[in-house]
CSV table of C-alpha atoms in Angstrom, one decimal:
chain,number,residue,atom,x,y,z
A,11,UNK,CA,0.0,0.0,0.0
A,12,UNK,CA,1.3,3.5,-0.9
A,13,UNK,CA,2.3,5.8,2.0
A,14,UNK,CA,-0.2,8.5,2.7
A,15,UNK,CA,0.3,12.1,3.6
A,16,UNK,CA,0.2,12.8,7.4
A,17,UNK,CA,0.6,16.6,7.2
A,18,UNK,CA,-2.0,18.7,8.9
A,19,UNK,CA,-4.5,20.1,6.3
A,20,UNK,CA,-7.8,22.0,6.4
A,21,UNK,CA,-9.7,18.8,6.0
A,22,UNK,CA,-9.9,17.1,9.4
A,23,UNK,CA,-10.2,13.7,7.8
A,24,UNK,CA,-7.4,14.2,5.3
A,25,UNK,CA,-5.4,11.3,6.7
A,26,UNK,CA,-8.4,8.9,6.5
A,27,UNK,CA,-9.1,10.0,3.0
A,28,UNK,CA,-5.5,9.6,2.0
A,29,UNK,CA,-5.4,6.1,3.5
A,30,UNK,CA,-8.6,5.2,1.7
A,31,UNK,CA,-7.3,6.4,-1.6
A,32,UNK,CA,-4.0,4.5,-1.0
A,33,UNK,CA,-6.1,1.4,-0.3
A,34,UNK,CA,-8.2,1.7,-3.5
A,35,UNK,CA,-5.0,2.4,-5.4
A,36,UNK,CA,-3.5,-0.8,-4.2
A,37,UNK,CA,-6.7,-2.8,-5.0
A,38,UNK,CA,-6.8,-1.3,-8.5
A,39,UNK,CA,-3.1,-2.0,-9.2
A,40,UNK,CA,-1.6,-4.9,-11.1
A,41,UNK,CA,-0.2,-6.7,-8.0
A,42,UNK,CA,-3.7,-7.0,-6.4
A,43,UNK,CA,-5.1,-8.6,-9.6
A,44,UNK,CA,-2.9,-11.6,-9.0
A,45,UNK,CA,-4.1,-12.2,-5.4
A,46,UNK,CA,-6.5,-15.0,-4.6
A,47,UNK,CA,-9.5,-14.3,-2.5
A,48,UNK,CA,-7.7,-15.3,0.8
A,49,UNK,CA,-4.9,-12.9,0.1
A,50,UNK,CA,-7.4,-10.2,-0.7
A,51,UNK,CA,-9.3,-10.8,2.6
A,52,UNK,CA,-6.0,-10.8,4.6
A,53,UNK,CA,-4.9,-7.5,3.1
A,54,UNK,CA,-8.4,-5.8,3.5
A,55,UNK,CA,-8.6,-7.0,7.1
A,56,UNK,CA,-5.4,-5.3,8.1
A,57,UNK,CA,-5.7,-2.2,5.9
A,58,UNK,CA,-9.4,-1.9,6.8
A,59,UNK,CA,-8.7,-1.9,10.5
A,60,UNK,CA,-6.1,0.7,10.1
A,61,UNK,CA,-8.5,2.9,8.0
A,62,UNK,CA,-11.1,2.6,10.8
A,63,UNK,CA,-8.5,3.5,13.4
A,64,UNK,CA,-7.5,6.6,11.4
A,65,UNK,CA,-11.2,7.6,11.1
A,66,UNK,CA,-11.6,7.4,14.8
A,67,UNK,CA,-8.4,9.3,15.4
A,68,UNK,CA,-9.3,12.0,13.0
A,69,UNK,CA,-12.7,12.4,14.6
A,70,UNK,CA,-11.1,12.6,18.1
A,71,UNK,CA,-8.6,15.2,16.8
A,72,UNK,CA,-11.5,17.2,15.3
A,73,UNK,CA,-13.3,17.3,18.7
A,74,UNK,CA,-10.1,18.3,20.3
A,75,UNK,CA,-9.6,21.2,17.9
A,76,UNK,CA,-13.1,22.4,18.5
A,77,UNK,CA,-12.7,22.3,22.2
A,78,UNK,CA,-9.4,24.3,22.0
A,79,UNK,CA,-11.2,26.9,19.8
A,80,UNK,CA,-13.9,27.4,22.4
A,81,UNK,CA,-11.2,27.8,25.0
A,82,UNK,CA,-9.3,30.4,22.9
A,83,UNK,CA,-12.5,32.3,22.2
A,84,UNK,CA,-13.3,32.4,25.9
A,85,UNK,CA,-16.5,30.4,25.6
A,86,UNK,CA,-17.5,27.6,27.9
A,87,UNK,CA,-18.7,27.4,31.5
A,88,UNK,CA,-16.6,27.8,34.7
A,89,UNK,CA,-15.5,24.3,35.6
A,90,UNK,CA,-15.8,23.2,39.3
A,91,UNK,CA,-14.1,20.1,40.5
A,92,UNK,CA,-15.8,17.3,42.5
A,93,UNK,CA,-14.7,18.9,45.7
A,94,UNK,CA,-16.4,22.1,44.8
A,95,UNK,CA,-13.4,24.2,43.9
A,96,UNK,CA,-13.2,26.3,40.8
A,97,UNK,CA,-10.7,25.4,38.1
A,98,UNK,CA,-9.8,28.9,36.7
A,99,UNK,CA,-7.0,28.0,34.4
A,100,UNK,CA,-7.2,26.1,31.1
A,101,UNK,CA,-4.4,24.3,29.4
A,102,UNK,CA,-4.6,22.6,26.0
A,103,UNK,CA,-2.7,19.6,24.7
A,104,UNK,CA,-3.4,17.1,27.5
A,105,UNK,CA,-3.6,13.7,25.9
A,106,UNK,CA,-4.1,10.0,26.9
A,107,UNK,CA,-4.1,6.8,25.0
A,108,UNK,CA,-7.3,4.8,24.3
A,109,UNK,CA,-7.0,1.1,23.2
A,110,UNK,CA,-10.1,0.6,20.9
A,111,UNK,CA,-11.3,-2.3,18.8
A,112,UNK,CA,-9.5,-0.7,15.9
A,113,UNK,CA,-6.2,-0.2,17.7
A,114,UNK,CA,-4.5,2.6,19.7
A,115,UNK,CA,-5.7,6.2,19.4
A,116,UNK,CA,-4.7,9.3,21.2
A,117,UNK,CA,-7.4,11.5,22.9
A,118,UNK,CA,-6.4,15.1,23.3
A,119,UNK,CA,-8.4,17.4,25.5
A,120,UNK,CA,-8.3,20.6,27.5
A,121,UNK,CA,-7.3,20.4,31.2
A,122,UNK,CA,-9.0,22.7,33.7
A,123,UNK,CA,-6.6,23.4,36.5
A,124,UNK,CA,-6.4,25.1,39.8
A,125,UNK,CA,-3.9,25.6,42.5
A,126,UNK,CA,-3.4,22.6,44.8
A,127,UNK,CA,-6.2,20.6,43.1
A,128,UNK,CA,-6.3,17.9,40.4
A,129,UNK,CA,-7.0,18.6,36.8
A,130,UNK,CA,-10.5,18.2,35.4
A,131,UNK,CA,-11.1,17.2,31.8
A,132,UNK,CA,-14.7,17.9,30.7
A,133,UNK,CA,-14.2,16.0,27.4
A,134,UNK,CA,-13.6,12.8,29.3
A,135,UNK,CA,-17.2,12.8,30.5
A,136,UNK,CA,-18.5,13.7,27.1
A,137,UNK,CA,-16.7,10.8,25.6
A,138,UNK,CA,-17.4,8.7,28.7
A,139,UNK,CA,-13.8,7.5,28.7
A,140,UNK,CA,-12.9,4.6,30.9
A,141,UNK,CA,-10.7,4.8,34.0
A,142,UNK,CA,-8.1,2.7,32.2
A,143,UNK,CA,-6.8,2.6,28.7
A,144,UNK,CA,-9.2,0.0,27.2
A,145,UNK,CA,-12.4,1.1,25.6
A,146,UNK,CA,-15.8,-0.3,26.4
A,147,UNK,CA,-16.0,-2.0,23.0
A,148,UNK,CA,-12.6,-3.7,23.6
A,149,UNK,CA,-13.8,-4.8,27.0
A,150,UNK,CA,-17.0,-6.3,25.6
A,151,UNK,CA,-14.9,-8.1,22.9
A,152,UNK,CA,-12.6,-9.5,25.7
A,153,UNK,CA,-15.6,-10.6,27.7
A,154,UNK,CA,-17.3,-12.3,24.7
A,155,UNK,CA,-14.2,-14.3,23.9
A,156,UNK,CA,-13.2,-15.1,27.5
A,157,UNK,CA,-16.6,-16.6,28.5
A,158,UNK,CA,-16.6,-19.1,25.7
A,159,UNK,CA,-12.9,-20.1,25.6
A,160,UNK,CA,-9.8,-20.1,27.6
A,161,UNK,CA,-8.0,-16.8,28.5
A,162,UNK,CA,-5.2,-17.7,26.1
A,163,UNK,CA,-7.7,-18.3,23.3
A,164,UNK,CA,-9.5,-15.0,24.1
A,165,UNK,CA,-6.2,-13.1,24.1
A,166,UNK,CA,-5.3,-14.6,20.7
A,167,UNK,CA,-8.8,-13.7,19.3
A,168,UNK,CA,-8.6,-10.1,20.5
A,169,UNK,CA,-5.0,-9.7,19.1
A,170,UNK,CA,-6.0,-11.1,15.7
A,171,UNK,CA,-8.9,-8.7,15.4
A,172,UNK,CA,-7.5,-5.6,17.2
A,173,UNK,CA,-3.8,-5.9,17.1
A,174,UNK,CA,-1.5,-6.0,20.2
A,175,UNK,CA,-3.7,-3.8,22.4
A,176,UNK,CA,-4.4,-6.0,25.4
A,177,UNK,CA,-2.3,-8.3,27.6
A,178,UNK,CA,-3.6,-11.6,29.0
A,179,UNK,CA,-3.4,-10.5,32.6
A,180,UNK,CA,-5.2,-7.3,31.8
A,181,UNK,CA,-7.8,-9.3,29.9
A,182,UNK,CA,-8.5,-11.3,33.0
A,183,UNK,CA,-8.9,-8.1,35.1
A,184,UNK,CA,-11.3,-6.7,32.6
A,185,UNK,CA,-13.5,-9.8,32.7
A,186,UNK,CA,-13.6,-9.6,36.5
A,187,UNK,CA,-14.5,-5.9,36.3
A,188,UNK,CA,-17.2,-6.5,33.7
A,189,UNK,CA,-19.2,-8.8,36.1
A,190,UNK,CA,-19.7,-6.3,38.9
A,191,UNK,CA,-23.2,-5.1,37.9
A,192,UNK,CA,-24.9,-8.5,37.2
A,193,UNK,CA,-26.9,-8.5,40.4
A,194,UNK,CA,-28.0,-4.9,40.1
A,195,UNK,CA,-28.9,-5.5,36.5
A,196,UNK,CA,-31.3,-8.4,37.2
A,197,UNK,CA,-33.0,-6.4,39.9
A,198,UNK,CA,-34.1,-4.0,37.2
A,199,UNK,CA,-35.4,-6.7,34.7
A,200,UNK,CA,-39.1,-7.3,34.7
A,201,UNK,CA,-39.9,-10.9,33.7
A,202,UNK,CA,-42.4,-11.8,31.0
A,203,UNK,CA,-45.8,-12.4,32.6
A,204,UNK,CA,-47.6,-15.7,32.3
A,205,UNK,CA,-51.1,-17.0,33.0
A,206,UNK,CA,-51.8,-18.6,36.3
A,207,UNK,CA,-52.3,-22.0,34.6
A,208,UNK,CA,-48.7,-22.2,33.7
A,209,UNK,CA,-46.6,-23.9,36.4
A,210,UNK,CA,-43.5,-22.1,37.7
A,211,UNK,CA,-40.5,-24.4,38.1
A,212,UNK,CA,-37.4,-23.9,40.2
A,213,UNK,CA,-34.5,-26.3,39.9
A,214,UNK,CA,-31.3,-26.3,42.0
A,215,UNK,CA,-28.1,-28.3,41.7
A,216,UNK,CA,-24.4,-28.1,42.4
A,217,UNK,CA,-21.2,-28.6,40.4
A,218,UNK,CA,-17.6,-28.6,41.4
A,219,UNK,CA,-14.9,-26.4,39.9
A,220,UNK,CA,-11.2,-27.2,40.2
A,221,UNK,CA,-9.6,-24.3,42.1
A,222,UNK,CA,-6.2,-23.2,43.1
A,223,UNK,CA,-5.4,-24.0,46.7
A,224,UNK,CA,-5.9,-20.5,48.0
A,225,UNK,CA,-9.4,-20.4,46.4
A,226,UNK,CA,-10.7,-23.5,48.2
A,227,UNK,CA,-13.1,-23.2,51.1
A,228,UNK,CA,-11.4,-23.6,54.4
A,229,UNK,CA,-12.6,-27.2,55.1
A,230,UNK,CA,-11.5,-28.3,51.7
A,231,UNK,CA,-8.2,-26.6,52.0
A,232,UNK,CA,-7.5,-28.3,55.3
A,233,UNK,CA,-8.4,-31.7,53.8
A,234,UNK,CA,-6.2,-31.1,50.8
A,235,UNK,CA,-3.3,-30.1,53.1
A,236,UNK,CA,-3.8,-33.2,55.2
A,237,UNK,CA,-3.8,-35.5,52.1
A,238,UNK,CA,-0.7,-33.8,50.7
A,239,UNK,CA,1.2,-34.4,53.9
A,240,UNK,CA,1.3,-38.1,53.2
A,241,UNK,CA,3.2,-37.7,50.0
A,242,UNK,CA,1.4,-40.5,48.2
A,243,UNK,CA,1.7,-40.9,44.5
A,244,UNK,CA,-1.8,-42.3,43.9
A,245,UNK,CA,-5.2,-41.8,45.4
A,246,UNK,CA,-7.1,-44.7,46.9
A,247,UNK,CA,-10.2,-45.9,45.0
A,248,UNK,CA,-13.1,-43.5,45.6
A,249,UNK,CA,-10.9,-41.0,47.4
A,250,UNK,CA,-11.6,-37.3,46.6
A,251,UNK,CA,-8.6,-35.2,45.7
A,252,UNK,CA,-10.0,-32.1,47.5
A,253,UNK,CA,-9.4,-29.8,44.6
A,254,UNK,CA,-12.9,-28.5,43.9
A,255,UNK,CA,-15.1,-25.7,45.2
A,256,UNK,CA,-18.8,-26.3,44.8
A,257,UNK,CA,-20.8,-23.9,42.7
A,258,UNK,CA,-24.5,-23.6,43.2
A,259,UNK,CA,-26.7,-23.4,40.1
A,260,UNK,CA,-30.4,-22.6,40.0
A,261,UNK,CA,-32.9,-22.3,37.1
A,262,UNK,CA,-36.3,-20.8,37.0
A,263,UNK,CA,-38.6,-21.3,34.1
A,264,UNK,CA,-42.3,-21.4,33.0
A,265,UNK,CA,-43.8,-24.4,31.4
A,266,UNK,CA,-47.1,-25.5,29.8
A,267,UNK,CA,-48.8,-28.5,31.4
A,268,UNK,CA,-48.3,-31.7,29.6
A,269,UNK,CA,-50.2,-34.5,31.4
A,270,UNK,CA,-48.7,-38.0,31.1
A,271,UNK,CA,-49.1,-41.5,32.4
A,272,UNK,CA,-46.3,-43.7,33.9
A,273,UNK,CA,-45.9,-45.7,30.7
A,274,UNK,CA,-45.2,-42.4,28.9
A,275,UNK,CA,-42.1,-42.2,31.0
A,276,UNK,CA,-41.1,-45.8,31.4
A,277,UNK,CA,-41.8,-48.2,28.6
A,278,UNK,CA,-43.3,-51.6,29.5
A,279,UNK,CA,-41.0,-54.6,29.6
A,280,UNK,CA,-40.5,-55.9,26.1
A,281,UNK,CA,-41.0,-52.5,24.5
A,282,UNK,CA,-44.0,-50.5,23.4
A,283,UNK,CA,-46.6,-52.0,21.2
A,284,UNK,CA,-46.8,-48.9,18.9
A,285,UNK,CA,-50.5,-48.6,19.3
A,286,UNK,CA,-50.2,-45.5,21.4
A,287,UNK,CA,-47.2,-43.2,21.1
A,288,UNK,CA,-45.7,-41.8,24.2
A,289,UNK,CA,-46.9,-38.4,25.2
A,290,UNK,CA,-44.1,-35.7,25.2
A,291,UNK,CA,-43.2,-34.1,28.5
A,292,UNK,CA,-43.4,-30.4,29.3
A,293,UNK,CA,-40.8,-28.0,27.9
A,294,UNK,CA,-39.0,-25.1,29.7
A,295,UNK,CA,-40.0,-21.6,28.5
A,296,UNK,CA,-38.4,-18.3,29.5
A,297,UNK,CA,-35.6,-20.0,31.3
A,298,UNK,CA,-33.4,-17.9,33.6
A,299,UNK,CA,-30.3,-19.2,35.4
A,300,UNK,CA,-28.1,-18.0,38.2
A,301,UNK,CA,-24.9,-19.5,39.6
A,302,UNK,CA,-22.2,-18.6,42.0
A,303,UNK,CA,-19.0,-20.0,43.6
A,304,UNK,CA,-18.7,-17.2,46.1
A,305,UNK,CA,-22.2,-16.8,47.5
A,306,UNK,CA,-23.5,-19.5,49.7
A,307,UNK,CA,-26.2,-21.9,48.5
A,308,UNK,CA,-28.7,-20.1,50.7
A,309,UNK,CA,-28.2,-16.8,48.7
A,310,UNK,CA,-28.4,-18.5,45.3
A,311,UNK,CA,-31.6,-20.2,46.3
A,312,UNK,CA,-33.0,-16.9,47.6
A,313,UNK,CA,-32.1,-15.3,44.2
A,314,UNK,CA,-34.0,-18.0,42.4
A,315,UNK,CA,-37.0,-17.4,44.6
A,316,UNK,CA,-36.7,-13.7,44.0
A,317,UNK,CA,-36.9,-14.4,40.3
A,318,UNK,CA,-39.9,-16.7,40.8
A,319,UNK,CA,-41.7,-14.1,42.9
A,320,UNK,CA,-41.1,-11.5,40.3
A,321,UNK,CA,-42.9,-13.8,37.8
A,322,UNK,CA,-45.7,-14.6,40.3
A,323,UNK,CA,-45.9,-11.9,43.0
A,324,UNK,CA,-49.3,-13.0,44.2
A,325,UNK,CA,-48.4,-16.7,44.4
A,326,UNK,CA,-51.3,-17.6,42.1
A,327,UNK,CA,-49.5,-20.2,40.0
A,328,UNK,CA,-48.4,-23.7,41.1
A,329,UNK,CA,-44.8,-23.7,42.2
A,330,UNK,CA,-42.7,-26.8,41.6
A,331,UNK,CA,-39.3,-27.3,43.1
A,332,UNK,CA,-37.0,-30.0,41.7
A,333,UNK,CA,-33.8,-31.1,43.4
A,334,UNK,CA,-31.6,-34.2,43.4
A,335,UNK,CA,-32.3,-35.0,47.1
A,336,UNK,CA,-29.3,-33.3,48.8
A,337,UNK,CA,-30.6,-32.7,52.3
A,338,UNK,CA,-29.0,-29.3,52.8
A,339,UNK,CA,-30.7,-28.0,49.6
A,340,UNK,CA,-34.0,-29.3,50.8
A,341,UNK,CA,-33.6,-27.6,54.2
A,342,UNK,CA,-32.7,-24.3,52.6
A,343,UNK,CA,-35.7,-24.6,50.2
A,344,UNK,CA,-38.0,-25.3,53.1
A,345,UNK,CA,-36.7,-22.3,55.1
A,346,UNK,CA,-37.1,-20.1,52.0
A,347,UNK,CA,-40.7,-21.2,51.4
A,348,UNK,CA,-41.6,-20.5,55.0
A,349,UNK,CA,-40.0,-17.1,55.0
A,350,UNK,CA,-41.9,-16.1,51.9
A,351,UNK,CA,-45.2,-17.8,52.8
A,352,UNK,CA,-45.5,-19.6,49.5
A,353,UNK,CA,-46.9,-23.2,49.0
A,354,UNK,CA,-44.6,-25.3,46.8
A,355,UNK,CA,-44.5,-28.9,45.5
A,356,UNK,CA,-41.1,-30.4,46.0
A,357,UNK,CA,-40.0,-33.3,43.8
A,358,UNK,CA,-36.9,-35.4,43.6
A,359,UNK,CA,-35.3,-35.7,40.2
A,360,UNK,CA,-36.7,-38.9,38.8
A,361,UNK,CA,-33.5,-39.7,37.1
A,362,UNK,CA,-31.8,-40.0,40.5
A,363,UNK,CA,-34.5,-42.2,41.7
A,364,UNK,CA,-34.1,-44.4,38.6
A,365,UNK,CA,-30.4,-44.8,39.3
A,366,UNK,CA,-31.0,-46.2,42.7
A,367,UNK,CA,-33.7,-48.5,41.4
A,368,UNK,CA,-31.4,-49.8,38.6
A,369,UNK,CA,-28.6,-50.4,41.2
A,370,UNK,CA,-31.1,-52.5,43.2
A,371,UNK,CA,-32.2,-54.4,40.1
A,372,UNK,CA,-28.6,-55.4,39.4
A,373,UNK,CA,-28.5,-56.9,42.9
A,374,UNK,CA,-31.1,-59.4,41.9
A,375,UNK,CA,-30.4,-59.9,38.2
A,376,UNK,CA,-27.4,-59.8,36.0
A,377,UNK,CA,-26.9,-56.4,34.3
A,378,UNK,CA,-28.0,-56.2,30.7
A,379,UNK,CA,-30.6,-59.0,31.0
A,380,UNK,CA,-34.3,-58.7,30.2
A,381,UNK,CA,-35.0,-59.8,33.8
A,382,UNK,CA,-33.1,-56.8,35.2
A,383,UNK,CA,-34.9,-54.5,32.8
A,384,UNK,CA,-38.3,-55.9,33.6
A,385,UNK,CA,-37.6,-55.6,37.4
A,386,UNK,CA,-36.6,-52.0,37.1
A,387,UNK,CA,-39.4,-51.1,34.8
A,388,UNK,CA,-42.0,-52.6,37.1
A,389,UNK,CA,-40.7,-50.8,40.2
A,390,UNK,CA,-40.2,-47.5,38.5
A,391,UNK,CA,-43.7,-47.6,37.0
A,392,UNK,CA,-45.1,-48.3,40.5
A,393,UNK,CA,-43.1,-45.3,41.9
A,394,UNK,CA,-44.5,-43.1,39.1
A,395,UNK,CA,-48.0,-44.3,40.0
A,396,UNK,CA,-47.5,-43.1,43.6
A,397,UNK,CA,-46.6,-46.3,45.3
A,398,UNK,CA,-43.0,-45.6,46.4
A,399,UNK,CA,-43.6,-46.8,50.0
A,400,UNK,CA,-44.9,-50.2,48.7
A,401,UNK,CA,-42.0,-50.5,46.3
A,402,UNK,CA,-39.5,-49.9,49.2
A,403,UNK,CA,-41.2,-52.5,51.3
A,404,UNK,CA,-41.4,-55.1,48.6
A,405,UNK,CA,-37.7,-54.9,47.6
A,406,UNK,CA,-36.7,-55.4,51.3
A,407,UNK,CA,-38.9,-58.5,51.5
A,408,UNK,CA,-37.5,-59.8,48.3
A,409,UNK,CA,-34.0,-59.2,49.6
A,410,UNK,CA,-34.7,-61.3,52.7
A,411,UNK,CA,-36.1,-64.1,50.6
A,412,UNK,CA,-33.2,-64.1,48.2
A,413,UNK,CA,-30.6,-64.3,50.9
A,414,UNK,CA,-28.4,-61.8,49.1
A,415,UNK,CA,-24.8,-61.3,50.1
A,416,UNK,CA,-23.9,-58.2,52.1
A,417,UNK,CA,-22.3,-56.5,49.1
A,418,UNK,CA,-25.3,-57.0,46.9
A,419,UNK,CA,-27.7,-56.2,49.7
A,420,UNK,CA,-26.1,-52.8,50.2
A,421,UNK,CA,-27.5,-51.5,46.8
A,422,UNK,CA,-31.0,-52.6,47.8
A,423,UNK,CA,-30.7,-51.1,51.3
A,424,UNK,CA,-29.4,-47.8,49.7
A,425,UNK,CA,-32.4,-47.7,47.4
A,426,UNK,CA,-34.8,-48.4,50.4
A,427,UNK,CA,-33.2,-45.6,52.5
A,428,UNK,CA,-33.5,-43.2,49.6
A,429,UNK,CA,-37.1,-43.9,48.9
A,430,UNK,CA,-38.3,-44.0,52.5
A,431,UNK,CA,-36.3,-40.9,53.4
A,432,UNK,CA,-38.0,-38.9,50.7
A,433,UNK,CA,-41.5,-40.2,50.5
A,434,UNK,CA,-42.9,-36.7,50.7
A,435,UNK,CA,-41.0,-35.7,47.6
A,436,UNK,CA,-42.0,-38.7,45.4
A,437,UNK,CA,-45.6,-37.7,44.4
A,438,UNK,CA,-45.0,-38.3,40.8
A,439,UNK,CA,-48.6,-39.4,40.2
A,440,UNK,CA,-49.8,-35.9,41.1
A,441,UNK,CA,-47.0,-34.3,38.9
A,442,UNK,CA,-47.9,-36.5,35.9
A,443,UNK,CA,-51.6,-35.8,36.2
A,444,UNK,CA,-51.0,-32.1,36.4
A,445,UNK,CA,-48.5,-32.1,33.5
A,446,UNK,CA,-45.5,-31.0,35.6
A,447,UNK,CA,-41.8,-31.9,34.8
A,448,UNK,CA,-40.3,-34.6,37.0
A,449,UNK,CA,-36.6,-34.4,36.1
A,450,UNK,CA,-33.9,-31.7,36.6
A,451,UNK,CA,-32.9,-31.7,33.0
A,452,UNK,CA,-32.8,-27.9,32.8
A,453,UNK,CA,-30.5,-27.3,35.7
A,454,UNK,CA,-28.3,-30.3,34.7
A,455,UNK,CA,-27.9,-28.8,31.3
A,456,UNK,CA,-27.1,-25.5,32.8
A,457,UNK,CA,-24.4,-27.1,34.9
A,458,UNK,CA,-22.9,-28.6,31.8
A,459,UNK,CA,-23.1,-25.4,29.8
A,460,UNK,CA,-22.2,-22.9,32.4
A,461,UNK,CA,-19.4,-24.9,34.2
A,462,UNK,CA,-18.3,-28.0,32.4
A,463,UNK,CA,-18.0,-26.4,29.0
A,464,UNK,CA,-15.8,-23.5,30.3
A,465,UNK,CA,-14.6,-23.8,33.9
A,466,UNK,CA,-13.9,-27.5,33.7
A,467,UNK,CA,-11.7,-27.5,30.5
A,468,UNK,CA,-8.6,-29.6,30.6
A,469,UNK,CA,-5.8,-28.2,32.8
A,470,UNK,CA,-7.9,-25.3,34.2
A,471,UNK,CA,-7.1,-24.2,37.8
A,472,UNK,CA,-9.1,-21.2,38.8
A,473,UNK,CA,-8.7,-18.3,41.2
A,474,UNK,CA,-11.9,-17.2,42.9
A,475,UNK,CA,-12.4,-13.8,41.3
A,476,UNK,CA,-11.8,-15.0,37.7
A,477,UNK,CA,-14.0,-18.1,38.1
A,478,UNK,CA,-16.8,-16.2,39.7
A,479,UNK,CA,-16.7,-13.5,37.0
A,480,UNK,CA,-16.7,-16.0,34.1
A,481,UNK,CA,-19.5,-18.0,35.7
A,482,UNK,CA,-21.7,-14.9,36.3
A,483,UNK,CA,-21.1,-13.6,32.8
A,484,UNK,CA,-21.8,-17.0,31.3
A,485,UNK,CA,-25.2,-16.9,33.0
A,486,UNK,CA,-25.9,-13.5,31.5
A,487,UNK,CA,-25.0,-14.9,28.0
A,488,UNK,CA,-27.1,-18.0,28.6
A,489,UNK,CA,-30.1,-16.0,29.6
A,490,UNK,CA,-29.8,-14.0,26.4
A,491,UNK,CA,-29.2,-10.8,28.3
A,492,UNK,CA,-25.6,-9.7,27.2
A,493,UNK,CA,-26.7,-6.8,25.0
A,494,UNK,CA,-29.0,-5.1,27.7
A,495,UNK,CA,-26.6,-6.0,30.4
A,496,UNK,CA,-23.7,-4.3,28.6
A,497,UNK,CA,-25.7,-1.2,28.1
A,498,UNK,CA,-26.6,-1.2,31.8
A,499,UNK,CA,-23.0,-1.9,32.8
A,500,UNK,CA,-21.7,0.9,30.5
A,501,UNK,CA,-24.2,3.4,32.1
A,502,UNK,CA,-23.2,2.3,35.6
A,503,UNK,CA,-19.5,2.7,34.7
A,504,UNK,CA,-20.2,6.3,33.5
A,505,UNK,CA,-22.1,7.1,36.7
A,506,UNK,CA,-19.2,5.8,38.8
A,507,UNK,CA,-16.6,7.8,36.9
A,508,UNK,CA,-18.8,10.9,36.4
A,509,UNK,CA,-21.4,11.0,39.1
A,510,UNK,CA,-24.7,12.7,38.3
A,511,UNK,CA,-24.2,15.1,41.3
A,512,UNK,CA,-21.1,16.4,39.5
A,513,UNK,CA,-22.5,16.8,36.0
A,514,UNK,CA,-22.1,20.6,36.3
A,515,UNK,CA,-18.4,19.9,36.8
A,516,UNK,CA,-18.0,18.1,33.4
A,517,UNK,CA,-20.6,19.9,31.3
A,518,UNK,CA,-19.4,21.5,28.1
A,519,UNK,CA,-21.2,24.4,26.4
A,520,UNK,CA,-22.6,23.8,23.0
């Protein structure tokens, strides 16, 4: 590409125009006619980014000249600093760098000065310049890339698009800073209203994230230190490595009732006849997720209930709570329902129940046999029909008659304890009749998407601030709220840097 003139001219966009003419000259030249389309793309990507950078630089320089002209003409208000002191002196030529998505540009503005006080730059507020070097557009690009891939991949993606404008450590810091307004943003969002016939579903689950030792909870850190003291080269079977910190994930969604019968969920032994197709289950609508590694499960569950109450403030809709049976979650949910005075229907995830029943089936029959499948299908169908207590009693009686060994009996006893310990959360007959969901597929999918697909990538060892920020921002993206959140975050950043009470300080005359 031919060099372009950089001398100051009357046209404020002379450099941009010169760069554009040089680019078109290159494209119309003989060398360009020999390029293939990939070479053409590569050249336009680099030259086009430089052209956009020059356009932005020329525009910023034009604004700077206009501000200086107002100063020289004596126009403009008297500027008062945030502490209330007048800045009587004006000095031109104060500049700072701004790293944009097009590359580095220099912002020149007038400084309003006073004796013994800091400078005030009114143009900073007009441009809403960030506190650091990196623009809001570059920050959003960094966040977009960092929440879907590793920080190394994000850094490479930003560098390919914008040039060498951002280091990896600074990228991580920008991601952490970008998540500070998530809670405040969701307090301003009004959910889509639904009719009272649509059930309101809350699902809660947990998922571990591999952390650096200093980011573990205290009990886990002590257990890890104790295990390390032995200097063993290999863990014992079933032993936990004490490397993870548990994240709590919650989903809230609406659903349309889809009544079913037990055989719509569990096919009869020998398969379906084909005379009556299985009825589909209810589907999640307007799904909203929240997750946290820092906040305790009590707070995450409270946030989920806040979202549910925002959708049904009068408690007119049926509320359904689905969990995997963890006792601490059930206790927290029970306390939250009492505090809010809302009646809920609590169900255990049917998939977890099925796992216990299948383990018991393999105690009586060889895995993979039709006998094991028939035994599990019969007992699961009975549980779906509302006979969990009878099923638990029958399998215990069968165990005594079969004289099982202690090892095989343990699976049956575990299933019996699980069923009898949660009888009040096994009313699947009521759920199927009303068309409610009976499995935690939504929150299980959220755990995989929010955590496993990003925080659990191979070799990842997380610090707490970075992991929490990525997790919170992934929930924003998953909820489809990145665009409105970023507008809200940018507005809040402006308010923090240029408070509304000090707008008179930074206002420029027309």
